[in-house]
Structures are given as C-alpha cells and as structure tokens.
Short mmCIF file of C-alpha atoms in Angstrom, two decimals:
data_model
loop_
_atom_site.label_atom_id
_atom_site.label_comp_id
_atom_site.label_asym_id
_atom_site.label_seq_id
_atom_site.Cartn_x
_atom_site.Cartn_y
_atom_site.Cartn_z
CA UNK I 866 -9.45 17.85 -173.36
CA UNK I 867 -11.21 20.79 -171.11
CA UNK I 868 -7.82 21.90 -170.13
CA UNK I 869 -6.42 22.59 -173.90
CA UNK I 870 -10.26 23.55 -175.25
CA UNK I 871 -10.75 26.23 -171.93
CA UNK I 872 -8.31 28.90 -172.81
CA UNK I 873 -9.53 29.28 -176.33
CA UNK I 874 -13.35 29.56 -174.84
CA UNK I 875 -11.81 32.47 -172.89
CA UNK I 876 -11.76 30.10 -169.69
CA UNK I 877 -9.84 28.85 -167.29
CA UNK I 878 -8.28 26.05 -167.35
CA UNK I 879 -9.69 23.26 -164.64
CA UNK I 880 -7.49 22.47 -161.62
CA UNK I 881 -8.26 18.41 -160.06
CA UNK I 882 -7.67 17.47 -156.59
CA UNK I 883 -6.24 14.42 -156.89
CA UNK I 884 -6.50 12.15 -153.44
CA UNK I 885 -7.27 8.53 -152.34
CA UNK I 886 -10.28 10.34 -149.94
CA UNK I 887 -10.90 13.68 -149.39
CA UNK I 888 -11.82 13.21 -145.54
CA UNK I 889 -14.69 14.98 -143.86
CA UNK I 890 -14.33 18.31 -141.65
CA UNK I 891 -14.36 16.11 -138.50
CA UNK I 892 -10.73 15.22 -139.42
CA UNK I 893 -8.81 12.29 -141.64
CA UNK I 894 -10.26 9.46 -139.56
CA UNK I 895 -13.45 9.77 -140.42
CA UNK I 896 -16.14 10.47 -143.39
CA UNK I 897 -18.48 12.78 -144.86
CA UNK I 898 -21.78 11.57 -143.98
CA UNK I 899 -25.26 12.51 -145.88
CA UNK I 900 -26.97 12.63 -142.60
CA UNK I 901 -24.14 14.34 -140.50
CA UNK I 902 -24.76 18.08 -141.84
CA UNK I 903 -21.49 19.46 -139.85
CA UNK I 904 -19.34 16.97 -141.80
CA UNK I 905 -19.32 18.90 -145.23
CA UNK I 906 -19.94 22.22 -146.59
CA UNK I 907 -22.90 22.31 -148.78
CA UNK I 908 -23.82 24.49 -151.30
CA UNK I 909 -26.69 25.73 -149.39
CA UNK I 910 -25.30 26.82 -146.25
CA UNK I 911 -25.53 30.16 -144.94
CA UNK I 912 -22.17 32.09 -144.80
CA UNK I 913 -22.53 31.94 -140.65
CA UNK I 914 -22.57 28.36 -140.82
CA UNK I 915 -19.53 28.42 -143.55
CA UNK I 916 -17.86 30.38 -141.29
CA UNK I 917 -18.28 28.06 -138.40
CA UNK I 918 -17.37 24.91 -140.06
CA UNK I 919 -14.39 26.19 -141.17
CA UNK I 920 -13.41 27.64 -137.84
CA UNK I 921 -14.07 23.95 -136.32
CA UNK I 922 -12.18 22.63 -138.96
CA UNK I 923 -8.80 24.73 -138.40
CA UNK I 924 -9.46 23.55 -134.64
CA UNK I 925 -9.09 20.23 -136.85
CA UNK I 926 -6.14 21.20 -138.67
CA UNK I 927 -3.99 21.99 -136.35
CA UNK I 928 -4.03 18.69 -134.10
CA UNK I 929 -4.17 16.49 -137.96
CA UNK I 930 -1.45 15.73 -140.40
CA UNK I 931 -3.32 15.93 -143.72
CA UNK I 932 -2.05 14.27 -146.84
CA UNK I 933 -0.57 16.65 -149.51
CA UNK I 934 -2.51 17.77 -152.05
CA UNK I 935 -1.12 18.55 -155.62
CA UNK I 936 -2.51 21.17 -157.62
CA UNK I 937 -1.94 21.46 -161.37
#
C-alpha cells in the first residue's frame, strides 16, 4: 500500500531488502550482537567510527561471498 500511496504524497516509493539474515559486519558466519558494538552500525555512531566499520567490513567483503540482494 506505501508503495502506490508514496508517489501521490510527493514521496518515494519504499525499496525492501529482502534476505533470510542480513549477517553482521564481522562477515556471513556470524551475527549482529546487542553487546558487540563493532558488529552493526548504529544510528548513533560518529562518522569516524562509520568510516571504520565500513573499512573493516570491505576487508570483509573481499575474502566473503555474500548472498544477492534484490532491490525493487
């Protein structure tokens, strides 16, 4: 229903990430974890520690085969 109600709002229309598990920045074999704070991004990070998590997770990347993701 968003995705037809959206455009007329003057909004766009949602995108879903549609996956059996979104895994954690530590790579596919494992999870994100409340209490592990480098397994995530959180809305409160600062963009240095953005930055390195997603430098650490390219390191991730590029030794893991991650399952496609569709977009719509």
């Amino acid at each position: 229903m968003t995705r037809d109600v959206a455009p007329r709002l003057g909004f766009l229309k949602p995108a879903l990430i549609h996956s059996t598990f979104i895994p954690a920045l530590h790579g596919a074999q494992s999870k994100m974890s409340g209490s592990d704070v480098t397994s995530s991004v959180y809305l409160t990070d600062t963009p240095k520690q953005i930055k390195t998590k997603i430098n650490k997770l390219v390191l991730v990347l590029a030794t893991v085969k991650l399952p496609s993701v569709d977009t719509a």
